[in-house]
Short mmCIF file of C-alpha atoms and ligand atoms in Angstrom, two decimals:
data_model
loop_
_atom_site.label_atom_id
_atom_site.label_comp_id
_atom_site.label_asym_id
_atom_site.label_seq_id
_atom_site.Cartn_x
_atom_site.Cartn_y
_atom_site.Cartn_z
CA UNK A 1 -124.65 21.09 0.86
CA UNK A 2 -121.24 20.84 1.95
CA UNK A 3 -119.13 21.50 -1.12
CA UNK A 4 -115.75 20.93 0.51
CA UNK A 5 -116.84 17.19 1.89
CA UNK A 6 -118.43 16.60 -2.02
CA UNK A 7 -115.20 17.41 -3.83
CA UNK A 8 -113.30 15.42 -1.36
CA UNK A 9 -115.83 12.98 -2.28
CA UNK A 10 -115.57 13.51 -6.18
CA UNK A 11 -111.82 13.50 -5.35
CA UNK A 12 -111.70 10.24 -3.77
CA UNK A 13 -113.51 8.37 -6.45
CA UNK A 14 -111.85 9.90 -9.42
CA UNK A 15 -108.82 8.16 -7.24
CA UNK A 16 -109.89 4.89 -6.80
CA UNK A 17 -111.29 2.95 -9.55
CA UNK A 18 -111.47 -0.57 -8.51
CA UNK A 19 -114.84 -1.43 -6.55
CA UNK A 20 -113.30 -5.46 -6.06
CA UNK A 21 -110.54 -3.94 -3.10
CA UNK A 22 -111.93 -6.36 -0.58
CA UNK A 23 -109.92 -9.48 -0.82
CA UNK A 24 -111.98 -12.69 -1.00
CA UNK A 25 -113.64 -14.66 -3.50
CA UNK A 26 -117.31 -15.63 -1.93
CA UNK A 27 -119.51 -14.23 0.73
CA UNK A 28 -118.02 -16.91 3.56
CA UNK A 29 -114.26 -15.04 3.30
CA UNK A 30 -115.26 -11.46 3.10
CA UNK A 31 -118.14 -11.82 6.30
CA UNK A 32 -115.49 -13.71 7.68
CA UNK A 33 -112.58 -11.47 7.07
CA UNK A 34 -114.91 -8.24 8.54
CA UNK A 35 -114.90 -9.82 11.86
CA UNK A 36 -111.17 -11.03 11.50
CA UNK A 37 -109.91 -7.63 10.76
CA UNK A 38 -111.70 -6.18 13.66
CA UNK A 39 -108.22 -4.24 15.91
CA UNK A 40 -105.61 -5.34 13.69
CA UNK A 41 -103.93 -5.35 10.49
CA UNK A 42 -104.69 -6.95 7.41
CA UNK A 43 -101.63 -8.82 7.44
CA UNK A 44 -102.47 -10.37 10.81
CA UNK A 45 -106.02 -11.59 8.74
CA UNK A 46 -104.67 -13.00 5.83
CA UNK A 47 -102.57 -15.16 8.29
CA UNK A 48 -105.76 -16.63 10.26
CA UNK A 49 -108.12 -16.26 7.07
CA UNK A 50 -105.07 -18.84 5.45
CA UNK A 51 -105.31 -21.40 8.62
CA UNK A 52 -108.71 -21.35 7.46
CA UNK A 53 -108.81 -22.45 4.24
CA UNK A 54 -105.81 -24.48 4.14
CA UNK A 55 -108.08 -26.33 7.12
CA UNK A 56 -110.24 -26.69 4.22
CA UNK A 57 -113.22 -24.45 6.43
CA UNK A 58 -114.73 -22.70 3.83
CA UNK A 59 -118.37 -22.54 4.40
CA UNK A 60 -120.66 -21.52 7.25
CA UNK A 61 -121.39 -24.96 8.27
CA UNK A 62 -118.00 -26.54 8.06
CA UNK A 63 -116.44 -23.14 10.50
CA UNK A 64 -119.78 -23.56 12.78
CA UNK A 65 -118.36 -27.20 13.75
CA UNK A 66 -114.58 -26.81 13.85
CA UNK A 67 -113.62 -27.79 17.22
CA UNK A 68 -109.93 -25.95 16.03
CA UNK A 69 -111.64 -22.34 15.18
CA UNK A 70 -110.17 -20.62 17.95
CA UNK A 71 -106.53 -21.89 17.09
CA UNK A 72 -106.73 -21.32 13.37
CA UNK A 73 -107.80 -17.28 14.03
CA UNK A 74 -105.15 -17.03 16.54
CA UNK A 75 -102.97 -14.63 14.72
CA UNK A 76 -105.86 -12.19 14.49
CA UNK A 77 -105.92 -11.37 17.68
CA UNK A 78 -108.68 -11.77 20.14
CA UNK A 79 -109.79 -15.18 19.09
CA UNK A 80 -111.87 -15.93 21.71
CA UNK A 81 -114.27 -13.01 20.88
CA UNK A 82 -113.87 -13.36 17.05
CA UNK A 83 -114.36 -17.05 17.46
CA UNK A 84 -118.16 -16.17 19.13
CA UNK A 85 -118.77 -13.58 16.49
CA UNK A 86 -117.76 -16.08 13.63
CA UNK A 87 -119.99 -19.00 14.98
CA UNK A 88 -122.66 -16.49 15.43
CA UNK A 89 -122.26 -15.06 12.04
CA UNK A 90 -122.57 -18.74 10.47
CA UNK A 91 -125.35 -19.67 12.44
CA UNK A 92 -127.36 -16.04 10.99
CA UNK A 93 -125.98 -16.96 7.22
CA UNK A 94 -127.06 -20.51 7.59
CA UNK A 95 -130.47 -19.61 8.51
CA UNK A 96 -131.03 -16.17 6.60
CA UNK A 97 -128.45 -16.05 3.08
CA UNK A 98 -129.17 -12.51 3.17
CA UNK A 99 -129.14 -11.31 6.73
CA UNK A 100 -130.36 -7.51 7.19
CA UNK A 101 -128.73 -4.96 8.96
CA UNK A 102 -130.36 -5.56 12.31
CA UNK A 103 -129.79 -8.86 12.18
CA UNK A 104 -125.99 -8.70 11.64
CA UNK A 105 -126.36 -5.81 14.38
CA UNK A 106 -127.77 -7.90 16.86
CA UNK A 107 -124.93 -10.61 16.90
CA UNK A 108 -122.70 -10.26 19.83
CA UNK A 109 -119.26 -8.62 17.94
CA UNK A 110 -120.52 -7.38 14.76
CA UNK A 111 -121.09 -3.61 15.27
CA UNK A 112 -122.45 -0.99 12.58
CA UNK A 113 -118.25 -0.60 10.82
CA UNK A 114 -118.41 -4.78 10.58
CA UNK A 115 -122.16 -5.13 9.33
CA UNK A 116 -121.64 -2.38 6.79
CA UNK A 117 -118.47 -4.05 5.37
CA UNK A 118 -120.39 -7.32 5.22
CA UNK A 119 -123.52 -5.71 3.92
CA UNK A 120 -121.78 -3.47 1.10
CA UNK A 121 -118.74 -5.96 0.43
CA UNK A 122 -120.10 -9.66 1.05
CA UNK A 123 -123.67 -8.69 0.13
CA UNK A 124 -123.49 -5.92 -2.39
CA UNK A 125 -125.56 -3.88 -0.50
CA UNK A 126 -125.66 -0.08 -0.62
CA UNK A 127 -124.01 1.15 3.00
CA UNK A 128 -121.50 3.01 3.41
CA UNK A 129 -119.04 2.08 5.71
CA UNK A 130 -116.93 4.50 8.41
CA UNK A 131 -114.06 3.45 9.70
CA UNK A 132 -111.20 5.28 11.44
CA UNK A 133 -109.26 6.14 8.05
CA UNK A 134 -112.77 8.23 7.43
CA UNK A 135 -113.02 10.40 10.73
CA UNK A 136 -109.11 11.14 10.12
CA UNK A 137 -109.13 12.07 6.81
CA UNK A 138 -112.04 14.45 7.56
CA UNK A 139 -110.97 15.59 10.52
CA UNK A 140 -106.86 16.20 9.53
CA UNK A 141 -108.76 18.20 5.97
CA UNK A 142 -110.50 20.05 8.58
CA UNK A 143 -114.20 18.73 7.56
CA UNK A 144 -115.35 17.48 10.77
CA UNK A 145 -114.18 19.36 13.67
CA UNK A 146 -116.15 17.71 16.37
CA UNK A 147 -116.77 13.97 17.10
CA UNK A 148 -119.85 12.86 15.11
CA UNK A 149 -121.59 9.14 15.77
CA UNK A 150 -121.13 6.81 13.11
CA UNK A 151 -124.61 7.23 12.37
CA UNK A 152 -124.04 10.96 11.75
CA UNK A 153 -121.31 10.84 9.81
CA UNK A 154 -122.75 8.54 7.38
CA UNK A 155 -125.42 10.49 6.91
CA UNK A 156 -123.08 13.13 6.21
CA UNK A 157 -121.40 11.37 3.59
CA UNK A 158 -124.26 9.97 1.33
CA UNK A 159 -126.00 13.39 1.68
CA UNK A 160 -122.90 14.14 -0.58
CA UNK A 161 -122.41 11.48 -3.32
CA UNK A 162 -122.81 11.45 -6.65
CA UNK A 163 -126.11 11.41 -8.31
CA UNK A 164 -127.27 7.96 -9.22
CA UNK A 165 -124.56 6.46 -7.18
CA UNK A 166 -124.60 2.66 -7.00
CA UNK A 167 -123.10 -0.03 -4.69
CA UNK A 168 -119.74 0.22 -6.58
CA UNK A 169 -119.61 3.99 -5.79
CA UNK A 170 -119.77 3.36 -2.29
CA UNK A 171 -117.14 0.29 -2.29
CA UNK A 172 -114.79 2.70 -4.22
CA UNK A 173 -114.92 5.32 -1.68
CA UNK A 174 -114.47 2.95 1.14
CA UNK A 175 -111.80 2.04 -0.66
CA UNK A 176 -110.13 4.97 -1.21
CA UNK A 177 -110.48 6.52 2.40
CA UNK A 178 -108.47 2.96 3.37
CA UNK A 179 -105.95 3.51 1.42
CA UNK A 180 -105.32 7.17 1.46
CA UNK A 181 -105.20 6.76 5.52
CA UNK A 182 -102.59 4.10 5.29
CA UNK A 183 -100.57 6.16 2.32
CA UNK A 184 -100.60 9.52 3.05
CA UNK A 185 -102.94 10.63 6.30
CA UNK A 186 -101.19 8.72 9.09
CA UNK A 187 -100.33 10.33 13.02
CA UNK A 188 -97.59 12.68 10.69
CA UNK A 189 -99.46 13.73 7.75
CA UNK A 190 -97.90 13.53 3.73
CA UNK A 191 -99.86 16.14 2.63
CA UNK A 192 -97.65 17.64 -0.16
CA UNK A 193 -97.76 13.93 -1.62
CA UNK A 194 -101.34 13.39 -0.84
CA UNK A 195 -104.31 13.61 -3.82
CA UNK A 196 -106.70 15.33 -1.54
CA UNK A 197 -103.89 18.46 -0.79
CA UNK A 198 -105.47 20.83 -2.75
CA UNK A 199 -108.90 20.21 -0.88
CA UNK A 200 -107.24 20.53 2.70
CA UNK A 201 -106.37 23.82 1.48
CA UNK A 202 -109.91 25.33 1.00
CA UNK A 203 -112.54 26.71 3.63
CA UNK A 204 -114.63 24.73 5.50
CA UNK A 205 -118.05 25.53 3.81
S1 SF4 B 301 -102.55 13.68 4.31
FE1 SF4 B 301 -103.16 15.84 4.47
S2 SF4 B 301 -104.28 16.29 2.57
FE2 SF4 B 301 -104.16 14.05 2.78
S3 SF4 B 301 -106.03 13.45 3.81
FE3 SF4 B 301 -104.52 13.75 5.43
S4 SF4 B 301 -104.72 15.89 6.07
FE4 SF4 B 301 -105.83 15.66 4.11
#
């Protein structure tokens, strides 16, 4: 057991309550908004996810036709990829409603951060998903110290959850590793503001 990494983990989730942090309001915007947010800000996705609907494309079919896709995602960057990824994402949810892992991982764009989000926040599946805030947090807290896969780390991290943890458990600590990144754990650390302080403090074991 590492007991450090499981009281960060208690920490986190005492922290963040709310498993609903992933904007969107059906599976189409938050599959949809997991490829959008792919190297850039969530500002920059709102912006394209809005061109979207205001287009009125909101379902798999209607964004598999729309000769205007590439235009409307435009302001998240790297359309032309996204665009593929989108079309190939619609074309997997319009054939399988509940795509598994491999599937999503075999589309061209989706890799394992993007299928977990889908999987855990779209399909209210239990993954957990590791993203950069994640590997900083545990690195800066000095958790990690070398560079593990994704794979690894994850493994890592549900060997230390709760007992009985469910989905929400896992979309709350997500959560929470988003949000302290973008608070507190950025290039210049705001550790004397930051919840997780005390924990930084301890040894490694
Ligand atoms: S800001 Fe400091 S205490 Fe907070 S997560 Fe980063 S390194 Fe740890």
């Amino acid at each position: 057991m590492n007991e450090k990494l499981h009281t960060l983990i208690e920490k986190l989730l005492e922290w963040q309550t709310d498993p609903d942090w992933w904007p969107g309001s059906s599976v189409f915007e938050i599959a949809s908004s997991a490829i959008l947010t792919q190297n850039t800000n969530w500002n920059n996705v709102e912006k394209a996810m809005h061109n979207l609907l205001d287009s009125g494309i909101d379902s798999w079919e209607k964004l598999l036709y729309d000769e205007d896709l590439e235009k409307h995602i435009r302001p998240a960057g790297f359309y032309q990829n996204k665009s593929r990824a989108l079309r190939a994402l619609a074309g997997l949810f319009l054939s399988t409603p509940e795509p598994t892992r491999t599937q999503l991982l075999n589309l061209r764009g989706v890799g394992p951060e993007t299928a977990d989000s889908i999987l855990l926040y779209a399909l209210n599946k239990p993954e957990m998903v590791i993203d950069a805030y994640t590997r900083r947090i545990l690195e800066k807290c000095n958790i990690i110290t070398k560079k593990c896969s994704y794979d690894e780390l994850k493994t890592m991290i549900l060997g230390e959850l709760p007992a009985h943890y469910d989905v929400n458990t896992l979309k709350r600590l997500h959560a929470a590793f988003v949000e302290i990144g973008k608070r507190y754990c950025k290039k210049t650390t705001k550790c004397n503001c930051c919840p997780l302080e005390a924990i930084k403090e301890r040894g490694t074991s």
